[in-house]
mmCIF file of C-alpha atoms and ligand atoms in Angstrom:
data_model
loop_
_atom_site.group_PDB
_atom_site.id
_atom_site.type_symbol
_atom_site.label_atom_id
_atom_site.label_comp_id
_atom_site.label_asym_id
_atom_site.label_seq_id
_atom_site.Cartn_x
_atom_site.Cartn_y
_atom_site.Cartn_z
ATOM 1 C CA MET A 1 79.575 -11.339 150.502
ATOM 2 C CA LYS A 2 79.467 -8.942 147.597
ATOM 3 C CA PRO A 3 80.679 -5.495 148.719
ATOM 4 C CA CYS A 4 77.505 -3.834 147.384
ATOM 5 C CA PHE A 5 75.535 -5.619 150.134
ATOM 6 C CA ALA A 6 77.074 -3.119 152.589
ATOM 7 C CA ASP A 7 74.729 -0.482 151.076
ATOM 8 C CA ILE A 8 71.686 -2.631 151.870
ATOM 9 C CA ALA A 9 72.816 -3.802 155.333
ATOM 10 C CA ARG A 10 72.047 -1.960 158.547
ATOM 11 C CA CYS A 11 73.052 -2.660 162.110
ATOM 12 C CA PRO A 12 70.513 -5.093 163.631
ATOM 13 C CA SER A 13 70.890 -3.294 166.981
ATOM 14 C CA ASP A 14 70.087 0.333 166.147
ATOM 15 C CA GLY A 15 69.368 0.292 162.395
ATOM 16 C CA GLY A 16 72.414 2.511 161.736
ATOM 17 C CA SER A 17 74.629 2.154 158.682
ATOM 18 C CA VAL A 18 77.585 -0.232 158.692
ATOM 19 C CA VAL A 19 81.062 0.143 157.211
ATOM 20 C CA LEU A 20 82.788 -2.734 155.446
ATOM 21 C CA HIS A 21 86.320 -3.806 156.429
ATOM 22 C CA VAL A 22 87.682 -6.585 154.255
ATOM 23 C CA PHE A 23 90.106 -9.164 155.672
ATOM 24 C CA GLU A 24 90.123 -11.696 152.815
ATOM 25 C CA SER A 25 88.505 -11.584 149.403
ATOM 26 C CA ARG A 26 88.606 -13.430 146.120
ATOM 27 C CA PRO A 27 87.724 -12.271 142.615
ATOM 28 C CA ARG A 28 84.299 -13.246 141.299
ATOM 29 C CA VAL A 29 84.219 -14.425 137.725
ATOM 30 C CA HIS A 30 81.029 -13.463 135.894
ATOM 31 C CA SER A 31 79.868 -15.971 133.297
ATOM 32 C CA PRO A 32 78.128 -14.701 130.117
ATOM 33 C CA ALA A 33 74.822 -15.771 131.769
ATOM 34 C CA ASP A 34 75.668 -13.630 134.838
ATOM 35 C CA ASP A 35 76.435 -10.661 132.592
ATOM 36 C CA ALA A 36 73.164 -11.140 130.729
ATOM 37 C CA LEU A 37 71.253 -11.346 134.038
ATOM 38 C CA LEU A 38 72.889 -8.201 135.354
ATOM 39 C CA GLN A 39 72.131 -6.400 132.127
ATOM 40 C CA ARG A 40 68.495 -7.526 132.261
ATOM 41 C CA SER A 41 68.238 -6.263 135.845
ATOM 42 C CA GLY A 42 69.586 -2.837 134.895
ATOM 43 C CA LEU A 43 71.633 -2.914 138.112
ATOM 44 C CA SER A 44 75.238 -1.804 138.255
ATOM 45 C CA LYS A 45 78.130 -4.268 138.172
ATOM 46 C CA ALA A 46 79.935 -2.175 140.779
ATOM 47 C CA GLY A 47 80.488 -3.937 144.088
ATOM 48 C CA ARG A 48 79.956 -7.396 142.607
ATOM 49 C CA ASP A 49 83.417 -8.157 141.259
ATOM 50 C CA VAL A 50 84.881 -9.643 144.450
ATOM 51 C CA GLU A 51 83.610 -12.011 147.133
ATOM 52 C CA VAL A 52 84.465 -10.860 150.640
ATOM 53 C CA MET A 53 85.286 -14.130 152.386
ATOM 54 C CA SER A 54 86.116 -12.643 155.782
ATOM 55 C CA GLY A 55 85.934 -9.223 157.376
ATOM 56 C CA VAL A 56 83.518 -7.181 159.426
ATOM 57 C CA LEU A 57 80.598 -4.800 159.002
ATOM 58 C CA VAL A 58 81.053 -2.124 161.663
ATOM 59 C CA ASN A 59 78.492 0.108 163.295
ATOM 60 C CA GLU A 60 80.858 2.969 164.162
ATOM 61 C CA ARG A 61 78.457 4.627 166.601
ATOM 62 C CA LEU A 62 77.961 1.517 168.742
ATOM 63 C CA GLN A 63 81.432 0.103 167.915
ATOM 64 C CA ILE A 64 79.995 -3.297 167.103
ATOM 65 C CA ALA A 65 81.729 -5.419 164.471
ATOM 66 C CA TYR A 66 79.505 -7.985 162.778
ATOM 67 C CA PRO A 67 81.575 -10.840 161.338
ATOM 68 C CA ILE A 68 81.757 -11.899 157.716
ATOM 69 C CA LEU A 69 82.869 -15.506 157.838
ATOM 70 C CA ASP A 70 83.259 -18.014 154.988
ATOM 71 C CA GLY A 71 81.712 -15.515 152.576
ATOM 72 C CA VAL A 72 78.550 -14.857 154.607
ATOM 73 C CA PRO A 73 77.802 -11.730 156.684
ATOM 74 C CA ARG A 74 76.619 -12.785 160.158
ATOM 75 C CA LEU A 75 74.360 -9.962 161.292
ATOM 76 C CA LEU A 76 73.240 -11.552 164.555
ATOM 77 C CA ARG A 77 73.053 -9.475 167.722
ATOM 78 C CA PHE A 78 73.869 -12.290 170.079
ATOM 79 C CA ALA A 79 77.112 -14.209 170.615
ATOM 80 C CA ALA A 80 76.173 -17.208 168.474
ATOM 81 C CA GLY A 81 78.704 -20.021 167.913
ATOM 82 C CA VAL A 82 79.645 -18.491 164.578
ATOM 83 C CA VAL A 83 80.623 -15.238 166.329
ATOM 84 C CA ARG A 84 82.884 -17.195 168.691
ATOM 85 C CA THR A 85 84.433 -19.051 165.729
ATOM 86 C CA PHE A 86 85.141 -15.719 164.070
ATOM 87 C CA GLY A 87 86.745 -14.477 167.294
ATOM 88 C CA GLU A 88 89.030 -17.516 167.406
ATOM 89 C CA ARG A 89 90.084 -17.129 163.770
ATOM 90 C CA PHE A 90 90.248 -13.351 163.411
ATOM 91 C CA GLY A 91 90.197 -11.937 166.969
ATOM 92 C CA ASP A 92 93.880 -10.913 166.907
ATOM 93 C CA ARG A 93 93.542 -9.175 163.584
ATOM 94 C CA LEU A 94 90.366 -7.413 164.706
ATOM 95 C CA ARG A 95 92.049 -6.114 167.896
ATOM 96 C CA ARG A 96 95.055 -4.939 165.879
ATOM 97 C CA GLU A 97 93.191 -3.188 163.069
ATOM 98 C CA LEU A 98 90.027 -2.019 164.869
ATOM 99 C CA PRO A 99 90.979 -1.870 168.567
ATOM 100 C CA LEU A 100 87.827 -0.056 169.703
ATOM 101 C CA VAL A 101 85.207 -2.417 168.356
ATOM 102 C CA HIS A 102 83.719 -5.533 169.910
ATOM 103 C CA LEU A 103 81.833 -8.513 168.527
ATOM 104 C CA PRO A 104 78.056 -8.734 169.160
ATOM 105 C CA ASN A 105 77.206 -9.920 172.665
ATOM 106 C CA ASP A 106 73.505 -9.209 173.286
ATOM 107 C CA GLU A 107 71.026 -11.735 174.648
ATOM 108 C CA ALA A 108 69.316 -13.962 172.079
ATOM 109 C CA MET A 109 65.520 -13.951 171.779
ATOM 110 C CA PRO A 110 63.770 -16.739 173.733
ATOM 111 C CA ALA A 111 65.058 -20.185 172.623
ATOM 112 C CA GLU A 112 66.627 -18.625 169.526
ATOM 113 C CA GLU A 113 69.871 -20.572 169.925
ATOM 114 C CA GLU A 114 67.924 -23.818 170.122
ATOM 115 C CA VAL A 115 66.007 -22.894 166.948
ATOM 116 C CA LEU A 116 69.316 -22.082 165.279
ATOM 117 C CA ARG A 117 70.784 -25.423 166.367
ATOM 118 C CA THR A 118 67.941 -27.717 165.271
ATOM 119 C CA PHE A 119 67.445 -26.057 161.881
ATOM 120 C CA SER A 120 71.197 -25.988 161.264
ATOM 121 C CA SER A 121 71.295 -29.784 161.756
ATOM 122 C CA GLU A 122 68.320 -30.104 159.429
ATOM 123 C CA TRP A 123 69.959 -28.216 156.573
ATOM 124 C CA VAL A 124 73.659 -28.930 157.012
ATOM 125 C CA GLY A 125 72.902 -32.670 157.049
ATOM 126 C CA TYR A 126 70.594 -32.448 154.017
ATOM 127 C CA ASP A 127 73.369 -32.652 151.440
ATOM 128 C CA TRP A 128 71.097 -31.247 148.735
ATOM 129 C CA ASP A 129 71.622 -32.680 145.242
ATOM 130 C CA GLY A 130 69.315 -30.413 143.227
ATOM 131 C CA ALA A 131 67.077 -33.285 142.067
ATOM 132 C CA SER A 132 64.271 -32.782 144.574
ATOM 133 C CA TYR A 133 63.135 -29.922 146.808
ATOM 134 C CA TRP A 134 61.307 -31.103 149.897
ATOM 135 C CA ASN A 135 58.859 -33.710 148.543
ATOM 136 C CA MET A 136 58.851 -32.603 144.903
ATOM 137 C CA LYS A 137 61.081 -32.315 141.873
ATOM 138 C CA ALA A 138 62.945 -29.018 142.152
ATOM 139 C CA ASP A 139 61.224 -27.605 139.042
ATOM 140 C CA SER A 140 57.785 -28.521 140.407
ATOM 141 C CA TRP A 141 58.643 -26.819 143.699
ATOM 142 C CA PHE A 142 59.721 -23.610 141.957
ATOM 143 C CA ARG A 143 56.570 -23.637 139.781
ATOM 144 C CA SER A 144 54.444 -24.029 142.922
ATOM 145 C CA MET A 145 56.308 -21.220 144.674
ATOM 146 C CA ASP A 146 55.831 -18.981 141.610
ATOM 147 C CA TYR A 147 52.109 -19.606 141.893
ATOM 148 C CA VAL A 148 51.784 -18.857 145.618
ATOM 149 C CA LEU A 149 54.161 -15.888 145.529
ATOM 150 C CA ASP A 150 51.999 -14.509 142.725
ATOM 151 C CA ILE A 151 54.685 -12.322 141.181
ATOM 152 C CA ALA A 152 53.941 -11.356 137.578
ATOM 153 C CA PRO A 153 56.834 -12.198 135.219
ATOM 154 C CA ASP A 154 59.439 -9.442 135.188
ATOM 155 C CA SER A 155 57.458 -7.308 137.656
ATOM 156 C CA LEU A 156 60.414 -7.228 140.081
ATOM 157 C CA ARG A 157 63.116 -6.590 137.498
ATOM 158 C CA GLY A 158 65.851 -4.472 139.105
ATOM 159 C CA LYS A 159 63.799 -4.222 142.321
ATOM 160 C CA ARG A 160 64.783 -5.304 145.825
ATOM 161 C CA VAL A 161 63.418 -8.554 147.263
ATOM 162 C CA LEU A 162 63.887 -10.237 150.659
ATOM 163 C CA GLU A 163 63.259 -13.868 151.599
ATOM 164 C CA VAL A 164 63.126 -14.436 155.368
ATOM 165 C CA GLY A 165 64.229 -17.999 156.198
ATOM 166 C CA ILE A 166 65.767 -19.331 152.966
ATOM 167 C CA GLY A 167 66.741 -22.826 154.077
ATOM 168 C CA ILE A 168 68.801 -24.230 151.237
ATOM 169 C CA GLY A 169 68.216 -21.030 149.214
ATOM 170 C CA GLY A 170 66.912 -22.500 145.955
ATOM 171 C CA VAL A 171 63.761 -20.383 145.902
ATOM 172 C CA ALA A 172 65.631 -17.124 146.549
ATOM 173 C CA ASN A 173 68.015 -18.028 143.737
ATOM 174 C CA HIS A 174 65.060 -18.861 141.476
ATOM 175 C CA VAL A 175 63.415 -15.484 142.218
ATOM 176 C CA ALA A 176 66.697 -13.572 141.721
ATOM 177 C CA THR A 177 67.282 -15.293 138.389
ATOM 178 C CA THR A 178 63.788 -15.388 136.887
ATOM 179 C CA GLN A 179 62.881 -11.869 138.021
ATOM 180 C CA ALA A 180 66.377 -10.332 137.599
ATOM 181 C CA ALA A 181 65.818 -8.825 141.052
ATOM 182 C CA GLU A 182 68.361 -7.813 143.696
ATOM 183 C CA THR A 183 67.493 -10.515 146.221
ATOM 184 C CA VAL A 184 68.537 -10.906 149.835
ATOM 185 C CA GLY A 185 68.104 -14.396 151.262
ATOM 186 C CA MET A 186 68.485 -14.571 155.021
ATOM 187 C CA ASP A 187 68.255 -17.324 157.597
ATOM 188 C CA LEU A 188 68.963 -17.636 161.296
ATOM 189 C CA GLY A 189 70.876 -20.897 160.990
ATOM 190 C CA HIS A 190 73.739 -22.521 159.134
ATOM 191 C CA ALA A 191 71.443 -23.215 156.213
ATOM 192 C CA VAL A 192 73.136 -20.052 154.913
ATOM 193 C CA ASP A 193 76.433 -21.922 154.550
ATOM 194 C CA VAL A 194 74.776 -24.593 152.440
ATOM 195 C CA ALA A 195 72.920 -21.931 150.443
ATOM 196 C CA PHE A 196 76.189 -20.063 149.897
ATOM 197 C CA LYS A 197 77.848 -23.263 148.654
ATOM 198 C CA HIS A 198 75.098 -23.811 146.072
ATOM 199 C CA PHE A 199 74.085 -20.276 145.105
ATOM 200 C CA GLY A 200 76.825 -17.937 146.353
ATOM 201 C CA ASN A 201 77.939 -17.344 142.785
ATOM 202 C CA SER A 202 74.741 -15.666 141.692
ATOM 203 C CA PRO A 203 75.447 -11.981 140.932
ATOM 204 C CA LEU A 204 72.070 -10.802 142.258
ATOM 205 C CA LEU A 205 71.669 -12.950 145.371
ATOM 206 C CA HIS A 206 73.002 -11.899 148.789
ATOM 207 C CA ILE A 207 73.063 -14.666 151.409
ATOM 208 C CA VAL A 208 72.951 -13.401 154.985
ATOM 209 C CA GLN A 209 72.757 -14.921 158.464
ATOM 210 C CA ALA A 210 70.317 -12.854 160.510
ATOM 211 C CA SER A 211 67.214 -13.168 162.641
ATOM 212 C CA ALA A 212 63.663 -12.171 161.775
ATOM 213 C CA PHE A 213 63.498 -10.473 165.180
ATOM 214 C CA GLN A 214 66.425 -8.112 164.574
ATOM 215 C CA LEU A 215 66.464 -7.397 160.910
ATOM 216 C CA PRO A 216 69.599 -5.796 159.471
ATOM 217 C CA TYR A 217 67.838 -3.585 156.897
ATOM 218 C CA ALA A 218 66.225 -0.171 156.782
ATOM 219 C CA ALA A 219 62.463 0.083 157.236
ATOM 220 C CA LEU A 220 60.513 0.474 153.969
ATOM 221 C CA SER A 221 63.469 -0.695 151.886
ATOM 222 C CA PHE A 222 62.139 -3.733 149.959
ATOM 223 C CA ASP A 223 59.692 -3.962 147.063
ATOM 224 C CA TYR A 224 58.717 -7.534 147.920
ATOM 225 C CA VAL A 225 59.229 -9.522 151.114
ATOM 226 C CA TYR A 226 58.231 -13.150 151.514
ATOM 227 C CA SER A 227 58.573 -15.865 154.090
ATOM 228 C CA PHE A 228 57.478 -19.455 153.566
ATOM 229 C CA GLY A 229 57.279 -21.926 156.436
ATOM 230 C CA VAL A 230 59.453 -19.934 158.828
ATOM 231 C CA LEU A 231 57.852 -17.518 161.295
ATOM 232 C CA HIS A 232 55.690 -20.214 162.980
ATOM 233 C CA HIS A 233 59.008 -21.807 164.036
ATOM 234 C CA THR A 234 59.911 -18.834 166.265
ATOM 235 C CA PHE A 235 58.886 -18.253 169.881
ATOM 236 C CA SER A 236 56.285 -15.718 168.708
ATOM 237 C CA THR A 237 55.031 -15.678 165.118
ATOM 238 C CA LYS A 238 53.276 -12.364 165.739
ATOM 239 C CA THR A 239 56.404 -10.624 167.148
ATOM 240 C CA ALA A 240 58.430 -11.843 164.158
ATOM 241 C CA PHE A 241 55.625 -10.769 161.795
ATOM 242 C CA ASP A 242 55.559 -7.233 163.240
ATOM 243 C CA ALA A 243 59.340 -6.941 162.739
ATOM 244 C CA VAL A 244 59.284 -8.199 159.132
ATOM 245 C CA ALA A 245 56.231 -6.076 158.293
ATOM 246 C CA LYS A 246 58.336 -2.911 158.726
ATOM 247 C CA LEU A 247 60.406 -3.729 155.641
ATOM 248 C CA PRO A 248 58.151 -3.478 152.553
ATOM 249 C CA LYS A 249 58.024 -0.055 150.898
ATOM 250 C CA GLU A 250 54.785 1.818 150.324
ATOM 251 C CA SER A 251 52.773 -0.279 147.826
ATOM 252 C CA GLY A 252 55.338 -3.032 148.401
ATOM 253 C CA LYS A 253 54.143 -6.581 149.038
ATOM 254 C CA PHE A 254 54.567 -9.038 151.896
ATOM 255 C CA PHE A 255 53.697 -12.701 151.338
ATOM 256 C CA LEU A 256 53.476 -14.953 154.385
ATOM 257 C CA TRP A 257 52.895 -18.694 154.565
ATOM 258 C CA VAL A 258 52.497 -20.322 157.977
ATOM 259 C CA TYR A 259 50.973 -23.552 159.252
ATOM 260 C CA SER A 260 47.234 -23.497 159.671
ATOM 261 C CA PRO A 261 44.968 -25.586 161.917
ATOM 262 C CA VAL A 262 42.725 -26.076 158.856
ATOM 263 C CA ASN A 263 45.373 -28.071 157.014
ATOM 264 C CA GLU A 264 46.244 -30.106 160.081
ATOM 265 C CA ASN A 265 42.630 -31.152 160.589
ATOM 266 C CA ARG A 266 41.806 -32.001 156.985
ATOM 267 C CA THR A 267 41.826 -35.784 157.450
ATOM 268 C CA LEU A 268 41.744 -38.311 160.266
ATOM 269 C CA LEU A 269 45.301 -39.380 159.419
ATOM 270 C CA ARG A 270 46.538 -35.792 159.678
ATOM 271 C CA ARG A 271 44.761 -35.272 162.991
ATOM 272 C CA THR A 272 46.406 -38.426 164.346
ATOM 273 C CA LEU A 273 49.859 -37.456 163.074
ATOM 274 C CA MET A 274 49.454 -34.028 164.661
ATOM 275 C CA LYS A 275 48.756 -35.646 168.018
ATOM 276 C CA VAL A 276 51.890 -37.798 167.690
ATOM 277 C CA GLU A 277 53.916 -34.736 166.648
ATOM 278 C CA LYS A 278 52.684 -32.712 169.625
ATOM 279 C CA LEU A 279 53.821 -35.433 172.014
ATOM 280 C CA ALA A 280 57.150 -36.254 170.373
ATOM 281 C CA ARG A 281 58.492 -32.821 169.342
ATOM 282 C CA PRO A 282 59.038 -31.268 172.791
ATOM 283 C CA VAL A 283 61.118 -34.305 173.788
ATOM 284 C CA ILE A 284 63.100 -34.757 170.556
ATOM 285 C CA THR A 285 63.915 -31.054 170.223
ATOM 286 C CA ARG A 286 65.930 -31.103 173.442
ATOM 287 C CA LEU A 287 68.130 -34.094 172.533
ATOM 288 C CA PRO A 288 71.675 -33.608 171.217
ATOM 289 C CA GLU A 289 71.973 -33.968 167.440
ATOM 290 C CA LYS A 290 73.162 -37.596 167.366
ATOM 291 C CA ALA A 291 70.457 -38.723 169.804
ATOM 292 C CA GLN A 292 67.877 -36.879 167.675
ATOM 293 C CA THR A 293 68.983 -38.836 164.614
ATOM 294 C CA VAL A 294 68.691 -42.126 166.512
ATOM 295 C CA ALA A 295 65.244 -41.162 167.835
ATOM 296 C CA LEU A 296 64.086 -40.350 164.302
ATOM 297 C CA LEU A 297 65.311 -43.572 162.674
ATOM 298 C CA PRO A 298 62.150 -45.612 163.427
ATOM 299 C CA THR A 299 59.999 -42.915 161.788
ATOM 300 C CA LEU A 300 61.866 -43.021 158.473
ATOM 301 C CA PRO A 301 60.032 -46.045 156.979
ATOM 302 C CA VAL A 302 56.761 -44.262 157.849
ATOM 303 C CA TYR A 303 57.942 -41.152 155.985
ATOM 304 C CA MET A 304 58.967 -43.226 152.980
ATOM 305 C CA ALA A 305 55.622 -45.087 152.909
ATOM 306 C CA TRP A 306 53.677 -41.808 153.342
ATOM 307 C CA GLN A 307 55.568 -40.311 150.429
ATOM 308 C CA VAL A 308 54.753 -43.299 148.204
ATOM 309 C CA MET A 309 51.088 -42.700 149.078
ATOM 310 C CA GLN A 310 51.433 -39.004 148.260
ATOM 311 C CA THR A 311 52.953 -39.738 144.866
ATOM 312 C CA LEU A 312 50.080 -42.153 144.099
ATOM 313 C CA ARG A 313 47.591 -39.411 145.018
ATOM 314 C CA GLY A 314 49.421 -36.869 142.850
ATOM 315 C CA GLU A 315 50.384 -34.755 145.886
ATOM 316 C CA ALA A 316 54.110 -35.257 145.276
ATOM 317 C CA ASP A 317 56.304 -36.336 142.403
ATOM 318 C CA VAL A 318 59.380 -37.861 144.087
ATOM 319 C CA ARG A 319 59.872 -40.730 146.501
ATOM 320 C CA TYR A 320 62.006 -40.410 149.601
ATOM 321 C CA GLY A 321 65.361 -42.059 150.054
ATOM 322 C CA PHE A 322 66.943 -42.191 153.530
ATOM 323 C CA ARG A 323 68.379 -38.662 153.191
ATOM 324 C CA GLU A 324 65.095 -37.019 152.179
ATOM 325 C CA ALA A 325 63.125 -38.962 154.800
ATOM 326 C CA LEU A 326 65.531 -37.898 157.555
ATOM 327 C CA HIS A 327 65.274 -34.288 156.418
ATOM 328 C CA ALA A 328 61.466 -34.422 156.445
ATOM 329 C CA ALA A 329 61.439 -36.119 159.864
ATOM 330 C CA ARG A 330 63.804 -33.506 161.281
ATOM 331 C CA ASP A 331 61.607 -30.722 159.913
ATOM 332 C CA ARG A 332 58.492 -32.169 161.524
ATOM 333 C CA LEU A 333 59.874 -33.463 164.816
ATOM 334 C CA THR A 334 62.903 -31.396 165.866
ATOM 335 C CA PRO A 335 61.790 -27.715 165.769
ATOM 336 C CA ARG A 336 61.195 -26.252 169.223
ATOM 337 C CA PHE A 337 58.166 -24.267 167.969
ATOM 338 C CA ALA A 338 55.580 -25.042 165.279
ATOM 339 C CA HIS A 339 52.573 -22.756 165.865
ATOM 340 C CA ARG A 340 49.360 -22.844 163.847
ATOM 341 C CA HIS A 341 47.505 -19.675 162.762
ATOM 342 C CA THR A 342 44.211 -19.188 160.973
ATOM 343 C CA GLU A 343 43.842 -16.950 157.928
ATOM 344 C CA ASP A 344 41.635 -14.524 159.857
ATOM 345 C CA GLU A 345 44.219 -14.169 162.607
ATOM 346 C CA VAL A 346 47.042 -13.434 160.141
ATOM 347 C CA ALA A 347 44.836 -11.147 158.012
ATOM 348 C CA GLY A 348 44.321 -9.138 161.228
ATOM 349 C CA TRP A 349 48.088 -8.810 161.670
ATOM 350 C CA PHE A 350 48.380 -7.442 158.128
ATOM 351 C CA SER A 351 45.648 -4.857 158.766
ATOM 352 C CA SER A 352 47.127 -3.704 162.065
ATOM 353 C CA ASN A 353 50.495 -3.191 160.348
ATOM 354 C CA GLY A 354 49.031 -0.936 157.623
ATOM 355 C CA PHE A 355 48.598 -3.533 154.837
ATOM 356 C CA PHE A 356 45.498 -4.449 152.900
ATOM 357 C CA VAL A 357 45.062 -8.107 152.066
ATOM 358 C CA ALA A 358 45.496 -8.648 148.324
ATOM 359 C CA ASN A 359 44.789 -12.362 148.414
ATOM 360 C CA ARG A 360 44.189 -15.302 150.742
ATOM 361 C CA GLY A 361 45.027 -18.910 149.888
ATOM 362 C CA SER A 362 41.490 -20.105 150.624
ATOM 363 C CA GLU A 363 40.057 -17.706 148.046
ATOM 364 C CA ARG A 364 42.464 -18.606 145.260
ATOM 365 C CA THR A 365 41.756 -21.261 142.631
ATOM 366 C CA ARG A 366 44.100 -24.193 143.033
ATOM 367 C CA PRO A 367 45.494 -25.458 139.720
ATOM 368 C CA GLU A 368 45.303 -29.270 139.694
ATOM 369 C CA TRP A 369 49.121 -29.557 139.642
ATOM 370 C CA LEU A 370 49.525 -27.516 142.847
ATOM 371 C CA PRO A 371 49.751 -29.665 146.015
ATOM 372 C CA VAL A 372 46.905 -28.912 148.424
ATOM 373 C CA GLY A 373 49.177 -27.789 151.270
ATOM 374 C CA PHE A 374 50.397 -24.701 149.399
ATOM 375 C CA LEU A 375 46.979 -23.053 149.737
ATOM 376 C CA ALA A 376 45.386 -25.099 152.552
ATOM 377 C CA ASN A 377 47.790 -23.551 155.045
ATOM 378 C CA THR A 378 47.666 -19.832 155.807
ATOM 379 C CA ALA A 379 49.018 -18.080 152.701
ATOM 380 C CA ILE A 380 48.359 -14.352 152.495
ATOM 381 C CA THR A 381 49.718 -11.515 150.391
ATOM 382 C CA GLY A 382 49.469 -8.047 151.865
ATOM 383 C CA VAL A 383 50.169 -4.743 150.148
ATOM 384 C CA ARG A 384 51.367 -1.799 152.215
ATOM 385 C CA ALA A 385 48.902 1.027 151.928
ATOM 386 C CA THR A 386 50.349 4.366 150.810
ATOM 387 C CA MET A 387 50.637 6.845 153.678
HETATM 388 C C1 SAM B 401 61.101 -25.194 157.511
HETATM 389 S S1 SAM B 401 62.492 -24.243 157.089
HETATM 390 C C2 SAM B 401 61.862 -23.431 155.620
HETATM 391 C C3 SAM B 401 62.963 -22.952 154.716
HETATM 392 C C4 SAM B 401 62.517 -22.408 153.371
HETATM 393 N N1 SAM B 401 61.641 -21.258 153.516
HETATM 394 C C5 SAM B 401 61.869 -23.481 152.538
HETATM 395 O O1 SAM B 401 60.635 -23.449 152.389
HETATM 396 O O2 SAM B 401 62.580 -24.342 152.034
HETATM 397 C C6 SAM B 401 62.439 -22.963 158.317
HETATM 398 C C7 SAM B 401 63.655 -22.046 158.272
HETATM 399 O O3 SAM B 401 63.392 -20.924 159.109
HETATM 400 C C8 SAM B 401 64.606 -20.521 159.684
HETATM 401 N N2 SAM B 401 64.336 -19.674 160.852
HETATM 402 C C9 SAM B 401 63.816 -20.035 162.045
HETATM 403 N N3 SAM B 401 63.755 -18.981 162.887
HETATM 404 C C10 SAM B 401 64.235 -17.915 162.192
HETATM 405 C C11 SAM B 401 64.429 -16.551 162.508
HETATM 406 N N4 SAM B 401 64.142 -16.043 163.720
HETATM 407 N N5 SAM B 401 64.950 -15.739 161.566
HETATM 408 C C12 SAM B 401 65.263 -16.226 160.345
HETATM 409 N N6 SAM B 401 65.113 -17.512 159.976
HETATM 410 C C13 SAM B 401 64.601 -18.357 160.887
HETATM 411 C C14 SAM B 401 65.281 -21.839 160.003
HETATM 412 O O4 SAM B 401 66.650 -21.705 160.247
HETATM 413 C C15 SAM B 401 64.936 -22.681 158.779
HETATM 414 O O5 SAM B 401 65.922 -22.637 157.792
#
């Protein structure tokens, strides 16, 4: 964690400010490209010259100490496994140096620990190699994300951006680098550890473990907030939406992409696969990780064959090996929740949270290189009205 993140972070319990206590840190070496990026952003170098590897962010009013472990701040309100690990490694030191504080111990949101567990397996086992991103070449994925996020070049330079649910973190890193924007990439699960391994060196990217339900930032504090393929995987997409919608500033933007029934019903094959998914997911999600992997093995040849078909139809530009197929199968068949929402439903959520809808996927022109799913699901950009 870069120390300057402490200025952005807030307590996820009461929204109060947090104070940084460093246990272990290491110097960060800025490459000439990092220096150039920082200069382009116009942001100060201060607070970016060390990496805090362990320590705590303390809410002094509530006396809660949120762990920083393996370079990542863990701003979760509940006693997740990572909080217990921190207690085992640094509990003595914490009691000695900050005797009045305690680690977070609230209740998790419904099934949140299960969501954390299944997505952690999905990403920690992915072993990303940078060549592909989901079912596309990494560059094609970033180009597609640029299109759906609809951010004009340089329009976020020096501004503050949040991605909710970063997965491996490549898109957040892409946005931070191409826009020269101060970017926070958060995720509920251990995807953050993989993201930190790949992108922790970026001077403008902050990688954070936190939940969309209890966001560790001040209201109205981001210029652009986006979330792609995430909130439908929570117990209540709408509750998560209402929490995230508090964060964009006046005139700030919020882009949301969630599964839509329209995309699922586009073809007979999709309708059939959806039926299979609906039957299999509730069973597979409850299995322990190893049993999940075994249960998914028979589906992998189907994923590989499907992907060959997609490449022939121009919907994808890479084929799946075992690793990619397992990742895709996990994403489809292990999440506890995968809700579908229509554009009209989500547009209503934007309106009731004080946003006007700037664009809807169904009304945008799809360039021929953009895979159908990017706009055939529910993809909406809202702009917060000025008060
Ligand atoms: C399908 S992945 C998408 C990741 C990334 N947006 C992408 O497109 O590559 C869904 C991600 O949402 C995260 N997630 C689920 N519930 C969350 C929550 N309550 N808060 C934050 N992230 C959450 C999961 O851990 C997982 O990494």
